[in-house]
Tab-separated table of C-alpha atoms and ligand atoms in Angstrom:
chain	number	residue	atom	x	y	z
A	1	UNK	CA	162.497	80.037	22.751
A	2	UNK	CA	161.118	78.235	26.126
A	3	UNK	CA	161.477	82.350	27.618
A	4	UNK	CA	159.237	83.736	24.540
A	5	UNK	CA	156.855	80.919	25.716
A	6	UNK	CA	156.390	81.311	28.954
A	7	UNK	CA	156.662	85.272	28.125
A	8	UNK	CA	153.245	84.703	25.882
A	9	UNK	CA	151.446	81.845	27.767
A	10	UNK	CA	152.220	84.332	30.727
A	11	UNK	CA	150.540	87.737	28.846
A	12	UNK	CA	147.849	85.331	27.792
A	13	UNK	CA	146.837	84.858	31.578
A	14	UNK	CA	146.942	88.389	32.141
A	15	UNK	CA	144.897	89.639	28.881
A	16	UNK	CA	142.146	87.324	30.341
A	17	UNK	CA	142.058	88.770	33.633
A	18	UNK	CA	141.893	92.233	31.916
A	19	UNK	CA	138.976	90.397	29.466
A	20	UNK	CA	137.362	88.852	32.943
A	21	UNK	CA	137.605	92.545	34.787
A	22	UNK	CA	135.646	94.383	31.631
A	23	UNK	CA	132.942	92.318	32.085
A	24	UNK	CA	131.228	92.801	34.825
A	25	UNK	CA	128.190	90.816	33.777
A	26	UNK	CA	129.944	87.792	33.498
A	27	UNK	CA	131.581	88.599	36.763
A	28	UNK	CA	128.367	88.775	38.432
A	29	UNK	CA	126.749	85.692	37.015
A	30	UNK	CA	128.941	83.557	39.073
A	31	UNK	CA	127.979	85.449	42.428
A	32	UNK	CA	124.578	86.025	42.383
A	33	UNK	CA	123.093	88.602	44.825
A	34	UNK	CA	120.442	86.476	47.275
A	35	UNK	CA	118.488	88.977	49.187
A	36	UNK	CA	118.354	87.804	53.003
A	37	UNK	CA	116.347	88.611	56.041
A	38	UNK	CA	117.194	91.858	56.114
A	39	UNK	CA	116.316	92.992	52.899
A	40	UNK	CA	113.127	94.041	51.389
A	41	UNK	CA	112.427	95.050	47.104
A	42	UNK	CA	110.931	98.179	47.451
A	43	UNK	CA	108.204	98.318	44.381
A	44	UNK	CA	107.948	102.023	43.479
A	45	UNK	CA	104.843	103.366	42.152
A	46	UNK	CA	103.467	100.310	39.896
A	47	UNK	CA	99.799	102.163	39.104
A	48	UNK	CA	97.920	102.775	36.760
A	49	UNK	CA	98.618	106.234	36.389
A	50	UNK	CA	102.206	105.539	34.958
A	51	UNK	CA	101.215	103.040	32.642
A	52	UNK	CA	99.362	102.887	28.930
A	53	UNK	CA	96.112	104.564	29.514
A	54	UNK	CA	96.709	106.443	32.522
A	55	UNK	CA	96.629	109.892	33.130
A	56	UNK	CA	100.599	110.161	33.151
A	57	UNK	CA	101.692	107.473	31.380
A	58	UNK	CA	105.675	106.453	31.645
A	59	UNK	CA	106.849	104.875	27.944
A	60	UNK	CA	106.339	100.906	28.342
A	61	UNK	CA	106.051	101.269	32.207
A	62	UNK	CA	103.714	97.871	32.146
A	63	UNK	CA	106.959	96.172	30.949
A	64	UNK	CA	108.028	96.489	34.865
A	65	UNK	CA	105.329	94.135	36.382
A	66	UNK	CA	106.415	90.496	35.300
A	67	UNK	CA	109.556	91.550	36.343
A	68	UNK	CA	108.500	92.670	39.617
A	69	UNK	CA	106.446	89.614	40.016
A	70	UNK	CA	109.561	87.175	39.463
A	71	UNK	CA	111.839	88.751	41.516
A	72	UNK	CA	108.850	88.966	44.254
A	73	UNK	CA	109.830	85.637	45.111
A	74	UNK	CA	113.369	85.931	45.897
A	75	UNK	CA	112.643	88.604	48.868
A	76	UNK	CA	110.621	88.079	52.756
A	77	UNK	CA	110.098	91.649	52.901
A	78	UNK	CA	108.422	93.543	50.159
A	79	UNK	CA	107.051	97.148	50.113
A	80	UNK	CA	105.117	98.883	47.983
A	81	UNK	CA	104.348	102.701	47.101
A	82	UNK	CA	101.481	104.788	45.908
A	83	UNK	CA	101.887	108.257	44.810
A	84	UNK	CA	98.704	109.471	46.130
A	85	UNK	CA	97.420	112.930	45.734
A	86	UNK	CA	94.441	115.285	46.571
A	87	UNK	CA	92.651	116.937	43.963
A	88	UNK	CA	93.893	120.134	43.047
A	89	UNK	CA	97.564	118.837	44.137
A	90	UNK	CA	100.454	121.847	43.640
A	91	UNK	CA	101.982	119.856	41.778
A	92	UNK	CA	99.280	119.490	39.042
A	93	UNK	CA	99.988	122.447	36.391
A	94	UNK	CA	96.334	122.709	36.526
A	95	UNK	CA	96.413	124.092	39.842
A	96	UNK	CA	98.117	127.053	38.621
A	97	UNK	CA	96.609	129.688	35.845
A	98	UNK	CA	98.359	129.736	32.502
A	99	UNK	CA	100.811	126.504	33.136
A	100	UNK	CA	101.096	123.941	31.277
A	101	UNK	CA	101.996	120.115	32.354
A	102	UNK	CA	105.966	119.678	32.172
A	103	UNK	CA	106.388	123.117	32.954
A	104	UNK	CA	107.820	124.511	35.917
A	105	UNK	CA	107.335	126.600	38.891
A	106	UNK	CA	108.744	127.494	42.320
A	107	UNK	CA	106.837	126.351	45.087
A	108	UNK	CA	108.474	127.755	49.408
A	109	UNK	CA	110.143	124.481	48.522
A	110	UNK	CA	112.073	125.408	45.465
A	111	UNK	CA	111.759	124.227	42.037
A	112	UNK	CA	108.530	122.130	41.126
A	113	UNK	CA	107.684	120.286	37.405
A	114	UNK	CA	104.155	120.651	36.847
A	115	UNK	CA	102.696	117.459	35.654
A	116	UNK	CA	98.643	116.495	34.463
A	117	UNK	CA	96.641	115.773	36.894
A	118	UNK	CA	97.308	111.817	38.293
A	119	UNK	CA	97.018	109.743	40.765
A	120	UNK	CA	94.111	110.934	42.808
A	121	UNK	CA	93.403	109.464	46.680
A	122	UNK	CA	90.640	106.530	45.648
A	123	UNK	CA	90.608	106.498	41.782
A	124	UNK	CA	90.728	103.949	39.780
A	125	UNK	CA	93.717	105.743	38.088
A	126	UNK	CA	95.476	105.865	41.625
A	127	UNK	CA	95.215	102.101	41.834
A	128	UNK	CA	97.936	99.464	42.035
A	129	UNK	CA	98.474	97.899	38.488
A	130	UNK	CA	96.025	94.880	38.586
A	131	UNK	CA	98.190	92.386	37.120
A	132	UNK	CA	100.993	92.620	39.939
A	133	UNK	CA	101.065	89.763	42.047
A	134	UNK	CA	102.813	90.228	45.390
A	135	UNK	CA	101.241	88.285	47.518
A	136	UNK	CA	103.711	88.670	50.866
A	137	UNK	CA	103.921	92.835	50.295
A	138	UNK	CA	103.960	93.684	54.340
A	139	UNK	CA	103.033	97.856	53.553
A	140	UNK	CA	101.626	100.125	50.983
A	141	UNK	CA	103.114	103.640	51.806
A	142	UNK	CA	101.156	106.291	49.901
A	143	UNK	CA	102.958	109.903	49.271
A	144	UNK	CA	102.474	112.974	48.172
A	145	UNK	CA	99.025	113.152	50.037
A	146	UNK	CA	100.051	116.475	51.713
A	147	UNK	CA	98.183	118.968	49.265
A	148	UNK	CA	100.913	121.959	49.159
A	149	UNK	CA	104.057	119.261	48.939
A	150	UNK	CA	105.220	116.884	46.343
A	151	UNK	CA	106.806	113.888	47.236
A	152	UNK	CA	108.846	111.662	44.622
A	153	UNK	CA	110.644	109.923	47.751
A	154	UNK	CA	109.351	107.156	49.532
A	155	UNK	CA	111.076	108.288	52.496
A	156	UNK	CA	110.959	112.229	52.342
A	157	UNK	CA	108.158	115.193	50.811
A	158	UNK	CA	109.851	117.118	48.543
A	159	UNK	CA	110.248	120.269	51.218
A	160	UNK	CA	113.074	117.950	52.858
A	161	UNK	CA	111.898	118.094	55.996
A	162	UNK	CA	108.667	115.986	56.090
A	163	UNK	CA	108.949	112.266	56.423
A	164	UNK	CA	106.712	109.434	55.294
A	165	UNK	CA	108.000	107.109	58.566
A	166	UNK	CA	109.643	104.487	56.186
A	167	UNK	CA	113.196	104.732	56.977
A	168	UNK	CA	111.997	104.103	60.966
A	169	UNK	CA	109.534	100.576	59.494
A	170	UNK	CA	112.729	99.573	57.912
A	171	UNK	CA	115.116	100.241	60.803
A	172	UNK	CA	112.893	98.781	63.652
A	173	UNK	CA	112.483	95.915	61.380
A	174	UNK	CA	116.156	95.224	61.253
A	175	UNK	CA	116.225	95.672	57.361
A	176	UNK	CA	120.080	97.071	55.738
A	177	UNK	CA	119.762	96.301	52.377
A	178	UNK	CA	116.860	97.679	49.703
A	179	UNK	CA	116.240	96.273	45.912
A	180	UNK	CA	114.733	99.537	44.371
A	181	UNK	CA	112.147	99.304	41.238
A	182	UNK	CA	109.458	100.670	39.688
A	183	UNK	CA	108.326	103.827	38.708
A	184	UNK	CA	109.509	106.355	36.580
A	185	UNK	CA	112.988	105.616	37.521
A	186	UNK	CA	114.186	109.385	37.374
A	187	UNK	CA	112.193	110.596	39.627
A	188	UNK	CA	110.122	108.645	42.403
A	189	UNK	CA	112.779	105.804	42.120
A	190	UNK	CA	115.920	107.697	41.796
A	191	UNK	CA	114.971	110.403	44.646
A	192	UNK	CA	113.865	106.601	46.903
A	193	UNK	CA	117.206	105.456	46.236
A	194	UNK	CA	118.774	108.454	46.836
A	195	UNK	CA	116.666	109.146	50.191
A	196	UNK	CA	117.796	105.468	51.261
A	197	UNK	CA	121.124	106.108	50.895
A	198	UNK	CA	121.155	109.040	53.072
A	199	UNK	CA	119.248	106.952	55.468
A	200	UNK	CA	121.725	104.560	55.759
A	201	UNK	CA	120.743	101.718	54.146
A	202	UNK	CA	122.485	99.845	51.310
A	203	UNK	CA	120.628	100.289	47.909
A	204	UNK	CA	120.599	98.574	44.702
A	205	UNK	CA	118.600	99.569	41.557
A	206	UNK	CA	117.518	96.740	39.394
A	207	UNK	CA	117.782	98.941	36.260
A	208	UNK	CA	115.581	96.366	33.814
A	209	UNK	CA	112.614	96.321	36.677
A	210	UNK	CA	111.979	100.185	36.230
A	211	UNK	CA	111.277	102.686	33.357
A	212	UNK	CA	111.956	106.142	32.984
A	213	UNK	CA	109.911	109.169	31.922
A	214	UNK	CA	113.358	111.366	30.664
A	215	UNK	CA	112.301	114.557	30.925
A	216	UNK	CA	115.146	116.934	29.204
A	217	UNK	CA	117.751	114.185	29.948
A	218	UNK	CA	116.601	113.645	33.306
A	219	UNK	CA	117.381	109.544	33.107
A	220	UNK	CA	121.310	109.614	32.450
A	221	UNK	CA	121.528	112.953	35.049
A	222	UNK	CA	119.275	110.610	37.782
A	223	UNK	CA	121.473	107.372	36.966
A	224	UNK	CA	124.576	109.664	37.451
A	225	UNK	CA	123.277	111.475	40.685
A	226	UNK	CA	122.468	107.727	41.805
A	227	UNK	CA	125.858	106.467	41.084
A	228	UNK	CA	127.588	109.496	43.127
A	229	UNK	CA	124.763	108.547	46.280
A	230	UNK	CA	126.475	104.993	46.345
A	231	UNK	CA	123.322	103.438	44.689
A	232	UNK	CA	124.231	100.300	42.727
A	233	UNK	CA	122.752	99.982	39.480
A	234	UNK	CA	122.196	95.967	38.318
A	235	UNK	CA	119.710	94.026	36.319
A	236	UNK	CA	117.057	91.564	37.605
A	237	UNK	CA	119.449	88.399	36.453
A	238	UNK	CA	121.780	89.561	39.046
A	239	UNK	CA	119.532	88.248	41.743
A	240	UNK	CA	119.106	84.142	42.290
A	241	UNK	CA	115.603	84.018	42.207
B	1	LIG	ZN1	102.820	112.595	41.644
C-alpha cells in the first residue's frame, strides 16, 4: 500500500513536469526576457503604406503600433526602417507592360513579386505611421531606394550582394541581440530576421508586434524558414517592460 503511494505521488511529480515542459508560455512568464545594452528592437517598416488607407495595405497592420510603442520602453537602442522607393521602382508591376500587382517576374536577381506602386522617396504614403511614438529611435534606415533592386532586408538588397551598412552600425555599436517587429512579417521582417541571423547576431521575433500580408501561404513558409535560421519566435509579454 505505502509502495502504490509513493508509486502515484511519485508519477504525479513527473506528469507535472511533463504538464510544466508543454507549456512554454507559462515557462517563460517566470523568466522574462530584459533586453540589455546590447540590444536594440528593430521596428520594421511601420508606414503608412502598409496600413488601412495606404497604397499596400497589410490586414490590421495599425494593430502593430501600441505594441511597438510599449515595448519601446524596455530597449536603449531602437531602429527603425523605411521601405523607400523611386518612382517607377522594378518592383512595382506597373513598371512592367501587361503585369499585374502580386504577379511575378524574374528580374538578373531571380524571382521578383510585383506589388502596386508604394512607398515613394518623400510621400506622404512613404511616411512613418504618425501615431508611433519612439522617442529614443537612434536611425531610420531606408531600403529599396536602388531603382533596379528590391530590398525586403534591412540588412541586404534583394540581389544578395548589396548592403544597407546595418549589420556594421550594429557591430561597431557593440549590439548581439535584435527584437524584430513590424512590417509585413513574411517578407521585410522575416528576410531582416533572417539577414540578422546570418550576420551573426541573436534574433527574436515578437510574433504579436508584426502582421503578415500571406501571400499563397507565404506566413507559415516565412515562420518555418525563420525557425530553421535560428530566429526565435515570442510574444510581446515575453519581454519585462
Ligand atoms: Zn517595397
Amino acid at each position: 500500500m505505502t509502495q502504490n503511494l509513493h508509486r502515484r505521488s511519485w508519477l504525479q511529480s513527473l506528469s507535472a513536469i511533463a504538464l510544466a515542459a508543454s507549456l512554454p508560455g507559462l515557462a517563460r512568464a517566470a523568466e522574462a526576457l530584459r533586453p540589455g545594452a546590447n540590444a536594440a528592437l528593430i521596428v520594421v517598416d511601420v508606414q503608412n503604406c502598409f496600413v488601412t488607407g495606404g497604397t499596400l495595405p497589410v490586414a490590421k497592420g495599425e494593430e502593430v503600433v501600441p505594441v511597438i510603442n510599449k515595448l519601446a520602453a524596455a530597449f536603449a537602442n531602437i531602429i527603425v526602417t523605411q521601405d523607400w522607393h523611386t518612382a517607377g521602382h522594378a518592383s512595382f508591376a506597373s513598371s512592367y507592360n501587361g503585369k499585374k500587382p502580386f504577379e511575378t517576374t524574374t528580374l538578373s536577381y531571380g524571382n521578383q513579386v510585383l506589388w502596386p506602386d508604394h512607398c515613394v522617396q518623400g510621400t506622404d504614403d512613404a511616411a512613418l505611421h504618425k501615431d508611433l511614438k519612439l522617442p529614443t529611435a537612434q536611425l531610420i534606415i531606408r531600403k529599396g531606394f536602388n531603382k533596379g533592386v528590391d530590398s525586403y532586408s534591412a540588412f541586404e538588397e534583394a540581389d544578395r550582394k548589396t548592403v544597407t551598412g546595418l549589420a556594421g552600425y550594429l557591430k561597431a555599436r557593440g549590439i548581439k541581440t535584435l527584437y524584430i517587429t513590424g512590417l509585413a512579417t513574411d517578407f521585410c521582417v522575416a528576410w531582416t530576421a533572417m539577414d540578422a541571423r546570418k550576420a551573426g547576431f541573436e534574433v527574436y521575433v515578437v510574433e504579436d508586434a508584426t502582421r503578415g500580408i500571406d501571400l499563397n501561404g507565404s506566413l507559415a513558409a516565412a515562420w518555418k524558414q525563420m525557425a530553421a535560421k535560428g530566429v526565435k519566435r515570442i510574444q510581446s509579454a515575453d519581454i519585462a517592460v
